[in-house]
PDB file of C-alpha atoms (C1' of nucleotides) in Angstrom:
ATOM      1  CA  UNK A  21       0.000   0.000   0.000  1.00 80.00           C
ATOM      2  CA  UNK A  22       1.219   3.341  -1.074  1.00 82.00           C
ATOM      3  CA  UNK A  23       1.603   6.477   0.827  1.00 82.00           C
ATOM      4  CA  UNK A  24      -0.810   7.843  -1.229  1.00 82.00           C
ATOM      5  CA  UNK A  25      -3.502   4.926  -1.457  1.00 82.00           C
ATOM      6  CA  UNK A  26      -3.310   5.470   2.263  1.00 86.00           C
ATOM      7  CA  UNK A  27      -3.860   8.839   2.184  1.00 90.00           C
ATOM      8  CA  UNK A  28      -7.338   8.310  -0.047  1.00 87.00           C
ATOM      9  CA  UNK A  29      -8.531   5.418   2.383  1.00 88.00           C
ATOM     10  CA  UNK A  30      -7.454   7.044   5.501  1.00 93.00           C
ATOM     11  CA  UNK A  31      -9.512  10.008   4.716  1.00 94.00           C
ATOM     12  CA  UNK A  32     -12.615   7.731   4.427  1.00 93.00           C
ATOM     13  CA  UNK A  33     -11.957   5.596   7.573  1.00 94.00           C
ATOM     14  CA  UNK A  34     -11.565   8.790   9.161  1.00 97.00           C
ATOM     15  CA  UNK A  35     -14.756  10.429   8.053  1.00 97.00           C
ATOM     16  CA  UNK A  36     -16.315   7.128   9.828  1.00 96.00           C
ATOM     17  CA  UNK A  37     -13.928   7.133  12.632  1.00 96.00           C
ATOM     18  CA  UNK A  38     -16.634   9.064  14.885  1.00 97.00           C
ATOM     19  CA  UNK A  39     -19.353   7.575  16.445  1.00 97.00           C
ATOM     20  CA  UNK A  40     -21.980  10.352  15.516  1.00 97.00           C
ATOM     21  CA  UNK A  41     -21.140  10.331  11.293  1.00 97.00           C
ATOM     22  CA  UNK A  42     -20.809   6.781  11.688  1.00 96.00           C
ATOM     23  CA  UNK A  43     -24.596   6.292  12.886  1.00 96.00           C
ATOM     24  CA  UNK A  44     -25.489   9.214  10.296  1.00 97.00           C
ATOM     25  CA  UNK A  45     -23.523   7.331   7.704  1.00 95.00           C
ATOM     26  CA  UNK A  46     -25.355   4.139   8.868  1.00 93.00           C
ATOM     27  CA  UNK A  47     -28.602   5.599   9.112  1.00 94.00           C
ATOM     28  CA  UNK A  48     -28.772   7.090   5.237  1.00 95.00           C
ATOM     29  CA  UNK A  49     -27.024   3.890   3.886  1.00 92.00           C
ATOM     30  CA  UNK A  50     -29.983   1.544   5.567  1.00 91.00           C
ATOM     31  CA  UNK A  51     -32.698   4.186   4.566  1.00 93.00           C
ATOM     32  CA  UNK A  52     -35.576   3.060   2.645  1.00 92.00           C
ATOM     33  CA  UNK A  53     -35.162   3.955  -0.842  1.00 92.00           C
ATOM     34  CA  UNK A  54     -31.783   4.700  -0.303  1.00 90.00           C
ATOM     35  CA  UNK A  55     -31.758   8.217   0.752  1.00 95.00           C
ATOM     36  CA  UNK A  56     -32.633   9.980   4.022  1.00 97.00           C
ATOM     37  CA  UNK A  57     -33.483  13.381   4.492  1.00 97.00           C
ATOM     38  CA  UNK A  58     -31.767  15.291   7.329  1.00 98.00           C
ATOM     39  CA  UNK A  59     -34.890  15.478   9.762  1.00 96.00           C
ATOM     40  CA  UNK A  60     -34.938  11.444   9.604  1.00 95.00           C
ATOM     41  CA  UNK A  61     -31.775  11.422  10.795  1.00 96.00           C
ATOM     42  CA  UNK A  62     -30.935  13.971  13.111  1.00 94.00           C
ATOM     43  CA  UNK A  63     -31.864  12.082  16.331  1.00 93.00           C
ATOM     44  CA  UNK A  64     -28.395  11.024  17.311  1.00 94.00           C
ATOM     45  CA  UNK A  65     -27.916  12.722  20.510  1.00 94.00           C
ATOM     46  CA  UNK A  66     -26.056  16.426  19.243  1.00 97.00           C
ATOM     47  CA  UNK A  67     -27.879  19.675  18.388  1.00 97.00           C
ATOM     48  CA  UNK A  68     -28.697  19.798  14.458  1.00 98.00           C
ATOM     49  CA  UNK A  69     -25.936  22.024  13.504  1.00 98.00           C
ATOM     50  CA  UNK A  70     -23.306  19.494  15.032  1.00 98.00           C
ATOM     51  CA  UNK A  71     -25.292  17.153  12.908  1.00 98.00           C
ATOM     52  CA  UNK A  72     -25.082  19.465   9.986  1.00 98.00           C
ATOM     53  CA  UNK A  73     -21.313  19.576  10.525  1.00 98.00           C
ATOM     54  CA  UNK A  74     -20.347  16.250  10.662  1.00 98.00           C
ATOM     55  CA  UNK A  75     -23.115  15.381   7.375  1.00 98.00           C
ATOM     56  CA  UNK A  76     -20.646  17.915   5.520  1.00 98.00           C
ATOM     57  CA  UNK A  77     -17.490  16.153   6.782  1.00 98.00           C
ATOM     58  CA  UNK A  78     -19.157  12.840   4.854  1.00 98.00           C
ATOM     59  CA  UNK A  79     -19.842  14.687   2.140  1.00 97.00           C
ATOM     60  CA  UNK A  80     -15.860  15.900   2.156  1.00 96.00           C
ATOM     61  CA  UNK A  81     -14.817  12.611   2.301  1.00 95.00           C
ATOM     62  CA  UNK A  82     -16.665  11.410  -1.016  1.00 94.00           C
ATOM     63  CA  UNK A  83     -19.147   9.005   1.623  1.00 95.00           C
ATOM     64  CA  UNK A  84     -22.570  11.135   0.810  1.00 97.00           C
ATOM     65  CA  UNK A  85     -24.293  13.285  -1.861  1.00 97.00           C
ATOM     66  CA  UNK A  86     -26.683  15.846  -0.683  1.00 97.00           C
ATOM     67  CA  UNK A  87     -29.337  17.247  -2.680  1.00 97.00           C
ATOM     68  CA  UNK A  88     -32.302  20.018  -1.684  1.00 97.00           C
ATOM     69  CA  UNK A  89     -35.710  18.949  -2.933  1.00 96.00           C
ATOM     70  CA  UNK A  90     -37.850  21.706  -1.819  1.00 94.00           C
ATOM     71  CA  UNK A  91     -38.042  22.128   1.743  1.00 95.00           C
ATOM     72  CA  UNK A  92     -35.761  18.827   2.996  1.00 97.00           C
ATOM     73  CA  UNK A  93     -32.239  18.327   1.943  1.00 98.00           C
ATOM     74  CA  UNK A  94     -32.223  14.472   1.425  1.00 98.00           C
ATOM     75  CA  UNK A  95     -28.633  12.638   1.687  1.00 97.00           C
ATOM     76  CA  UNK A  96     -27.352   9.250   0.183  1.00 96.00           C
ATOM     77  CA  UNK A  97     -24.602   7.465  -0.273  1.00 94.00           C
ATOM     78  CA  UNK A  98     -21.800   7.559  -3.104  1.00 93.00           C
ATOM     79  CA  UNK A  99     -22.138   4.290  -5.304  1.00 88.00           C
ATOM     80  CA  UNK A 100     -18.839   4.360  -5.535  1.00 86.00           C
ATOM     81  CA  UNK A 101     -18.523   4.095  -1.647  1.00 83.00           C
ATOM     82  CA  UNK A 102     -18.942   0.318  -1.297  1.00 73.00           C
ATOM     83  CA  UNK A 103     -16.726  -0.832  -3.904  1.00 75.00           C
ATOM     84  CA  UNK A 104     -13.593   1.569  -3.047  1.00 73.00           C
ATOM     85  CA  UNK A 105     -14.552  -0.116   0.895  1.00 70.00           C
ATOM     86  CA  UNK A 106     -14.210  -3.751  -0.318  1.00 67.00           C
ATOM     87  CA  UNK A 107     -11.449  -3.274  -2.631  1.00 69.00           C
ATOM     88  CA  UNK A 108      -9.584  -0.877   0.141  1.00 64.00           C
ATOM     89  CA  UNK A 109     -10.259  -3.637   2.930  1.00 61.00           C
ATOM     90  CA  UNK A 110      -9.600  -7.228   0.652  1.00 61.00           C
ATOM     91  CA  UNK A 111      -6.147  -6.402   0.145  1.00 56.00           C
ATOM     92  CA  UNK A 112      -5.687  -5.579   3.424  1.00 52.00           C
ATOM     93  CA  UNK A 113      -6.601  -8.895   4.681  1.00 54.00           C
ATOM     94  CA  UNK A 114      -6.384 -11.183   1.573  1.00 53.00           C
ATOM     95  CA  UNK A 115      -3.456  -9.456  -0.342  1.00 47.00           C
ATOM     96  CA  UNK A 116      -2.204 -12.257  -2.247  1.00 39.00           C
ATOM     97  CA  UNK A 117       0.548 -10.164  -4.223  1.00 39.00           C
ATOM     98  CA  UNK A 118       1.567 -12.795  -6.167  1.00 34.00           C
ATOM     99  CA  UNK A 119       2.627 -16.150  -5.078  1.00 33.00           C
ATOM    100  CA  UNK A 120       0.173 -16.322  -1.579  1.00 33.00           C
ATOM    101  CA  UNK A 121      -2.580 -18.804  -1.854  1.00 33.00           C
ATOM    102  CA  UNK A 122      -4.269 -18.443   0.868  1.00 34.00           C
ATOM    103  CA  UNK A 123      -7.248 -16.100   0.708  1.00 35.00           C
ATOM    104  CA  UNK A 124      -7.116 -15.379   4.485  1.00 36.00           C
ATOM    105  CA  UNK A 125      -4.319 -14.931   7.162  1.00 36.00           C
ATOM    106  CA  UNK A 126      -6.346 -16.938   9.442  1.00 34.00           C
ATOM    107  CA  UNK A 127      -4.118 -19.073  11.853  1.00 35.00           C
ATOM    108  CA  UNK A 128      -5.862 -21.186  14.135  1.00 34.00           C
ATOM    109  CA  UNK A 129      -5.894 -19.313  17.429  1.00 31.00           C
TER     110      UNK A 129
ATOM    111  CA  UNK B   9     -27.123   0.653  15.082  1.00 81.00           C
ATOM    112  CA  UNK B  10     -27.422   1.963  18.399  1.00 83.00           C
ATOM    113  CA  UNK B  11     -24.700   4.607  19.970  1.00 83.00           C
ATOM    114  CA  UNK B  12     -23.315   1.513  21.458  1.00 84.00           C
ATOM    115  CA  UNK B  13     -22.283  -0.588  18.564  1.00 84.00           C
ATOM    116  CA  UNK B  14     -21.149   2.890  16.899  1.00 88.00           C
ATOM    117  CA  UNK B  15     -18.724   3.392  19.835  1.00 91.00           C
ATOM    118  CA  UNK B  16     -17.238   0.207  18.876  1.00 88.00           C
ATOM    119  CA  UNK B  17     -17.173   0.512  14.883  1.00 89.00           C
ATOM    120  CA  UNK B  18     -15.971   3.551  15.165  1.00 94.00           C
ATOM    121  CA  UNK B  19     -13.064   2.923  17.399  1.00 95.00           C
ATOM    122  CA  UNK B  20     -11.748   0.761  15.225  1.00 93.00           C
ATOM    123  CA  UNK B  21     -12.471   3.343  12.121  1.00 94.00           C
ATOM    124  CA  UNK B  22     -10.869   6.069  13.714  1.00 97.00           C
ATOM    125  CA  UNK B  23      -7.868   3.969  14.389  1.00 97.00           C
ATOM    126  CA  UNK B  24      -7.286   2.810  10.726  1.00 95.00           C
ATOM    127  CA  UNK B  25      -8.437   6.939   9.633  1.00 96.00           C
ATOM    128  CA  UNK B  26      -4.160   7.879   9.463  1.00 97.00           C
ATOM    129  CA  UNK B  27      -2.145   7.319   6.776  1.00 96.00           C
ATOM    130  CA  UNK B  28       0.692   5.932   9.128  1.00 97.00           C
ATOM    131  CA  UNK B  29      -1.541   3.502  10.919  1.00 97.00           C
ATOM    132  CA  UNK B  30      -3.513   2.157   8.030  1.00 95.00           C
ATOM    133  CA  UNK B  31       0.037   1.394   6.163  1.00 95.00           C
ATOM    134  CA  UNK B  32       0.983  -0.062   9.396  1.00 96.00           C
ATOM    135  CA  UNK B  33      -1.632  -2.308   9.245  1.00 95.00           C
ATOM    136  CA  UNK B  34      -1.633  -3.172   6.077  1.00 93.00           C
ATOM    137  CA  UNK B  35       1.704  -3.871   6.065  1.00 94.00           C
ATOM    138  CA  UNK B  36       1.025  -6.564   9.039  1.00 95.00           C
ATOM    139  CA  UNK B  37      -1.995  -7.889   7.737  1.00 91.00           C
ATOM    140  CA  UNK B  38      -0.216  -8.467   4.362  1.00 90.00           C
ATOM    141  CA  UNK B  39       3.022  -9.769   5.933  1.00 93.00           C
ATOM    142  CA  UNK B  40       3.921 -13.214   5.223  1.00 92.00           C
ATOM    143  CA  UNK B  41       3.210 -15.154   8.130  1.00 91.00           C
ATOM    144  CA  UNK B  42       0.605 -13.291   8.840  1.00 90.00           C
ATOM    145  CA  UNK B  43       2.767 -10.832  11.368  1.00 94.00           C
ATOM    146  CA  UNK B  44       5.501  -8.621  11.209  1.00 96.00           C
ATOM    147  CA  UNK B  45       8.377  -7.067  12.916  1.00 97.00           C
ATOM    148  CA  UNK B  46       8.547  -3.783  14.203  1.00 97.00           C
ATOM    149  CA  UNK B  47      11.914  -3.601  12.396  1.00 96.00           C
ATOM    150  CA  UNK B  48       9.670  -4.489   8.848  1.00 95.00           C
ATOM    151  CA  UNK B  49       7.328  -1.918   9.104  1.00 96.00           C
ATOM    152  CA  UNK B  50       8.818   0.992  10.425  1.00 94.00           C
ATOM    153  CA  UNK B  51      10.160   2.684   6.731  1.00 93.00           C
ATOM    154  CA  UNK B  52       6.477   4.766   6.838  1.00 93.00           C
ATOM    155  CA  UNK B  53       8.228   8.297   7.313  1.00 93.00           C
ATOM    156  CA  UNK B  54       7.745   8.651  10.232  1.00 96.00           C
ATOM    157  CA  UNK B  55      10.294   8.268  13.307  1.00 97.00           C
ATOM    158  CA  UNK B  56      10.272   5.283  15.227  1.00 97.00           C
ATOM    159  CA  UNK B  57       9.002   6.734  18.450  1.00 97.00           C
ATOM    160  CA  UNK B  58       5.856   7.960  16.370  1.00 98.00           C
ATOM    161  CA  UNK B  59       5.479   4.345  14.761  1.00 98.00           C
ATOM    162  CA  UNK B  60       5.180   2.749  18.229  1.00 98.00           C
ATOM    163  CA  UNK B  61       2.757   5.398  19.242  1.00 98.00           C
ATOM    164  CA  UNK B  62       0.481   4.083  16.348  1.00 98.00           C
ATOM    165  CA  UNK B  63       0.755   0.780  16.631  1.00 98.00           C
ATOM    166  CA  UNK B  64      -0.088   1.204  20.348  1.00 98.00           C
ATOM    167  CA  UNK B  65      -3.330   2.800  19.097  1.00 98.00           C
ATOM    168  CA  UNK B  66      -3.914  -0.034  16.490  1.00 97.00           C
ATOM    169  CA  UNK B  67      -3.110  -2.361  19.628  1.00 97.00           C
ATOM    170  CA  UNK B  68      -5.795  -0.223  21.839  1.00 96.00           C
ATOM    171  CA  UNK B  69      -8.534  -0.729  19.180  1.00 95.00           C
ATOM    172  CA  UNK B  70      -8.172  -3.803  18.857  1.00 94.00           C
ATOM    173  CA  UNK B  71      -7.133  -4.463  15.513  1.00 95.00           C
ATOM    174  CA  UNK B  72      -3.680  -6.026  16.409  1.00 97.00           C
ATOM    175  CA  UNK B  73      -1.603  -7.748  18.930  1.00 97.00           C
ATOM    176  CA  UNK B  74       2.041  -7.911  19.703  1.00 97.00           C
ATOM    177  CA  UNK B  75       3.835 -10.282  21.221  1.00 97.00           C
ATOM    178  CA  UNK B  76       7.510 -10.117  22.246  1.00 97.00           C
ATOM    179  CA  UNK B  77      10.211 -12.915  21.052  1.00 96.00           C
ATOM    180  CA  UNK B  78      13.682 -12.316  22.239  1.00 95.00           C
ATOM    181  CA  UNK B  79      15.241  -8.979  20.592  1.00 96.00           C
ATOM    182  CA  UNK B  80      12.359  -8.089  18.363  1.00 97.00           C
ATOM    183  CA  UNK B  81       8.287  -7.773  18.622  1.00 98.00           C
ATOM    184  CA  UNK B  82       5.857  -8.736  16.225  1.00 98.00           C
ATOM    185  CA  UNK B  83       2.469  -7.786  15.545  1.00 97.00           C
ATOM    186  CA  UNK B  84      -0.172  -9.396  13.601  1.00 95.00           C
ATOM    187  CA  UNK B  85      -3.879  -8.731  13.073  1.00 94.00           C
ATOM    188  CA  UNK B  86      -6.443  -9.473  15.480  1.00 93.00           C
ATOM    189  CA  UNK B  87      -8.478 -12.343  13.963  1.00 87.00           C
ATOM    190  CA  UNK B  88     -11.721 -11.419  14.863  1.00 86.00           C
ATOM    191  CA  UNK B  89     -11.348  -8.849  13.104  1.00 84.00           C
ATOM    192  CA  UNK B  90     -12.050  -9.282   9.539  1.00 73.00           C
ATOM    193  CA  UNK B  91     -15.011 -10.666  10.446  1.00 75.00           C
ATOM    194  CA  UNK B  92     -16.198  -7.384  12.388  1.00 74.00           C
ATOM    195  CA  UNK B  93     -15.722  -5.568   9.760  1.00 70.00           C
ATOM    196  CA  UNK B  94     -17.440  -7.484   7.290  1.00 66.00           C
ATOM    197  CA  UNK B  95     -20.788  -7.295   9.866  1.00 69.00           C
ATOM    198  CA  UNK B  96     -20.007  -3.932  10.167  1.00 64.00           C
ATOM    199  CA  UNK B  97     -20.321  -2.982   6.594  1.00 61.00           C
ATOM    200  CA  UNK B  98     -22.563  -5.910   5.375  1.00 60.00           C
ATOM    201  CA  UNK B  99     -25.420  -4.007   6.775  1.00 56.00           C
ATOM    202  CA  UNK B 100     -24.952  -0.744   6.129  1.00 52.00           C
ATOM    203  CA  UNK B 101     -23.804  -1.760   2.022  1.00 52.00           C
ATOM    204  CA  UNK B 102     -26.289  -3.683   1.767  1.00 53.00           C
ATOM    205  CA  UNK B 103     -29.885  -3.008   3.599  1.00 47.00           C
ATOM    206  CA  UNK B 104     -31.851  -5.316   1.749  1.00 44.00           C
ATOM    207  CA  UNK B 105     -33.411  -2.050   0.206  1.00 45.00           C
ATOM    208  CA  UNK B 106     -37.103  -2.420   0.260  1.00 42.00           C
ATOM    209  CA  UNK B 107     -39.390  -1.453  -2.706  1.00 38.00           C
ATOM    210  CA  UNK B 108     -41.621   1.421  -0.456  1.00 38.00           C
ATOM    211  CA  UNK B 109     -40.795   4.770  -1.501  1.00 38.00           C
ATOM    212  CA  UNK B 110     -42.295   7.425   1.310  1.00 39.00           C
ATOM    213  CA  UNK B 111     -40.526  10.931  -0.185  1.00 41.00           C
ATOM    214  CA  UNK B 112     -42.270  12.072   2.442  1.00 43.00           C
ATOM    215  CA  UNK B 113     -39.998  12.341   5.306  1.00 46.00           C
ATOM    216  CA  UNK B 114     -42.388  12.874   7.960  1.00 44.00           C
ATOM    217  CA  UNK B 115     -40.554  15.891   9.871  1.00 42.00           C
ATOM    218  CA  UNK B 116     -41.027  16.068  13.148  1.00 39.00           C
ATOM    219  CA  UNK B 117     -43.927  18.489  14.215  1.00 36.00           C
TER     220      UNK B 117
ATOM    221  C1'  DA C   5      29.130  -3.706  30.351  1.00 57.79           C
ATOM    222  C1'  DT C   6      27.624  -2.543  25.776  1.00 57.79           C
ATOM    223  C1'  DC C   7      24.776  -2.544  21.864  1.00 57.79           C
ATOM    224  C1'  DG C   8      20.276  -3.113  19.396  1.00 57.79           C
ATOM    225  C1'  DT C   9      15.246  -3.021  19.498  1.00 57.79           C
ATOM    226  C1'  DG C  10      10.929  -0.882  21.097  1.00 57.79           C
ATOM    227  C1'  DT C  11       8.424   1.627  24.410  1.00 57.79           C
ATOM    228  C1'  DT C  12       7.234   5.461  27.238  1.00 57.79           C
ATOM    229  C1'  DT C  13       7.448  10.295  28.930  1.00 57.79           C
ATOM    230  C1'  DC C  14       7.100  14.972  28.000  1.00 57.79           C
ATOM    231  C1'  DG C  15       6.107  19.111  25.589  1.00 57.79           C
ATOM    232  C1'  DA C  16       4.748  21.861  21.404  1.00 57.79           C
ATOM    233  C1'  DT C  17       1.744  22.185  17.752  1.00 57.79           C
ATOM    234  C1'  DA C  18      -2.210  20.903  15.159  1.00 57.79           C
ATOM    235  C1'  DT C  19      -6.752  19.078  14.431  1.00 57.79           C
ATOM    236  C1'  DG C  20     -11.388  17.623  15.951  1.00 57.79           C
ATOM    237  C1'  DT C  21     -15.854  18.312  18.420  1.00 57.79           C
ATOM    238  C1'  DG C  22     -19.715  20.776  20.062  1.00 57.79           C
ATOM    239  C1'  DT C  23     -22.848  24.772  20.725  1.00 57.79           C
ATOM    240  C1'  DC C  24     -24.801  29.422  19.943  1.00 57.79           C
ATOM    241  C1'  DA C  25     -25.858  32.913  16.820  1.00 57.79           C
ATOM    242  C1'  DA C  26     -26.573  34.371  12.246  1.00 57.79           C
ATOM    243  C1'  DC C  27     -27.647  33.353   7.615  1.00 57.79           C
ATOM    244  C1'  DA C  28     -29.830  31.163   3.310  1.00 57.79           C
ATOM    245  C1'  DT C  29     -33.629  28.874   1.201  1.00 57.79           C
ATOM    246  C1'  DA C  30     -38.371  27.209   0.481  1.00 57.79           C
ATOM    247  C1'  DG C  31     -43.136  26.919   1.428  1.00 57.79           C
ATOM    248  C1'  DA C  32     -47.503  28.963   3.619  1.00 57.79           C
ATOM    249  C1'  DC C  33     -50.336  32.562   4.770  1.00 57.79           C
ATOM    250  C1'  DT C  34     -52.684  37.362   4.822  1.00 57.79           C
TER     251       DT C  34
ATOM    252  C1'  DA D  25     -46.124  41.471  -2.910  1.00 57.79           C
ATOM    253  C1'  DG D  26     -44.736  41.049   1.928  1.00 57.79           C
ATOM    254  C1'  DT D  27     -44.318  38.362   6.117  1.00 57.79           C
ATOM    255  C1'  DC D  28     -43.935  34.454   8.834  1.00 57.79           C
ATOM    256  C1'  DT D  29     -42.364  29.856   9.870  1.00 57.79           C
ATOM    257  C1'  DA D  30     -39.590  25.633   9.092  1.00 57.79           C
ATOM    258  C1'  DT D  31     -35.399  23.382   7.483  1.00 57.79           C
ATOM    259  C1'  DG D  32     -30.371  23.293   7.003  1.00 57.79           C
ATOM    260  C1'  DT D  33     -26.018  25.514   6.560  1.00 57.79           C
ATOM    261  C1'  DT D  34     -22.232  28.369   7.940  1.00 57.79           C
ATOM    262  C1'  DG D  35     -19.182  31.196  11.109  1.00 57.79           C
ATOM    263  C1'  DA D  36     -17.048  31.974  15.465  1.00 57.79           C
ATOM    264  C1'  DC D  37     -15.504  30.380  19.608  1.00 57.79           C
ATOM    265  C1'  DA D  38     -14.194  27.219  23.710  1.00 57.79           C
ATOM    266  C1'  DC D  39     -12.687  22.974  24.836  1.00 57.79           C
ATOM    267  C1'  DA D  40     -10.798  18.472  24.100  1.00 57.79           C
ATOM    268  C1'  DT D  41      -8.010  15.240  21.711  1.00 57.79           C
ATOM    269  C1'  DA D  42      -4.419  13.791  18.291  1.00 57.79           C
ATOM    270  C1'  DT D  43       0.122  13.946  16.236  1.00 57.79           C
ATOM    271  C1'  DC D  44       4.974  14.114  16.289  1.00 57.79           C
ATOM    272  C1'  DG D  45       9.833  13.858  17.760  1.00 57.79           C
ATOM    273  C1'  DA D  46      13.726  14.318  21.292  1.00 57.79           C
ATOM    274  C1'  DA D  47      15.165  12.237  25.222  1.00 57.79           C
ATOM    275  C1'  DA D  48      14.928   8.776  28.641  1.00 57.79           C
ATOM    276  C1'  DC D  49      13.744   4.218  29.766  1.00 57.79           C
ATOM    277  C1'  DA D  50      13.014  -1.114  29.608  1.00 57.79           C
ATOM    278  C1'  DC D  51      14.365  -5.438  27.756  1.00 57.79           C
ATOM    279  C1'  DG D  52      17.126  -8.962  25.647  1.00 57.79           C
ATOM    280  C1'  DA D  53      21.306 -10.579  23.343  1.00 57.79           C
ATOM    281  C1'  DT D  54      26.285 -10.461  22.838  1.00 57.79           C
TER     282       DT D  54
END
DNA sequence: ATCGTGTTTCGATATGTGTCAACATAGACT
DNA sequence: AGTCTATGTTGACACATATCGAAACACGAT
């Protein structure tokens, strides 16, 4: 893994590295029809600007789109999200460079 | 996910959300073996003090364990794991997204 | 005793987190 | 139109936490 690869996924970990964007995060990804608008979502124990704060940091990081329809701004997340996550995190535990077999480093405890 | 489970997740998010620590552990779960020296790892510009300070962190979350043999310490990557992370994301990348549509996002009155 | 490998302590600097107040936008209402 | 209300965002600030390296320490091997 490059210094620079790491850079790209460390910024995403990051943006979910907080237990407030990561229920946000949570709650828009598991969101009937895939999107959530703020007022859904804002019950997560901080006043709604904190919540408004910490939506924008996900939307920084590339982990939500936001888009005002009318009244509600409605978030959801990035497509792209779950495949950068699995390739990002399969390496890391199955990296198989070039002559490793095994899928899995997992030694019997 | 309750605040509880995202006090957990996002422990171990936060602790993979720096550059240094994510190459760190990469570089351990990728290791032949499935661990790695100190003394393997530590060429991730940063000094040596600060790549102990890390790994302590990555130890802290629970993502890794050392374990000391004679001159030199090795790490390797907590089993359990992979397999939190996969039920971590599973849900949230994949909530079975149901066909109801409600655009309506019933604010709070 | 001396060297090599990691860890810890300590301090300086930087970044993150949360709230209040103010602002921007959209709909409703007279 | 103008005004009011509701929904989110942004700015400013206090407070907490993270990051980093120099120096000192702990541990094992020679």
């Amino acid at each position: 893994m490059t210094a620079e690869e790491a850079e790209t996924a460390a910024r995403m970990f990051k943006a979910l590295g907080d237990p407030v964007r990561l229920r946000l995060f949570s709650s828009v990804a598991s969101h009937e029809g895939g999107e959530a608008c703020v007022c859904d979502i804002s019950d997560v124990g901080v006043s709604q600007p904190t919540v408004s704060h910490h939506l924008k940091k996900l939307r920084e990081a590339g982990l939500l789109t936001s888009e005002r329809r009318g009244t509600w701004v409605y978030y959801r997340v990035q497509p792209s999200v779950l495949a950068a996550m699995g390739r990002l995190l399969a390496p890391a535990f199955a990296p198989a460079p070039s002559q490793d077999q095994s899928p899995a480093p997992t030694p019997a405890t």
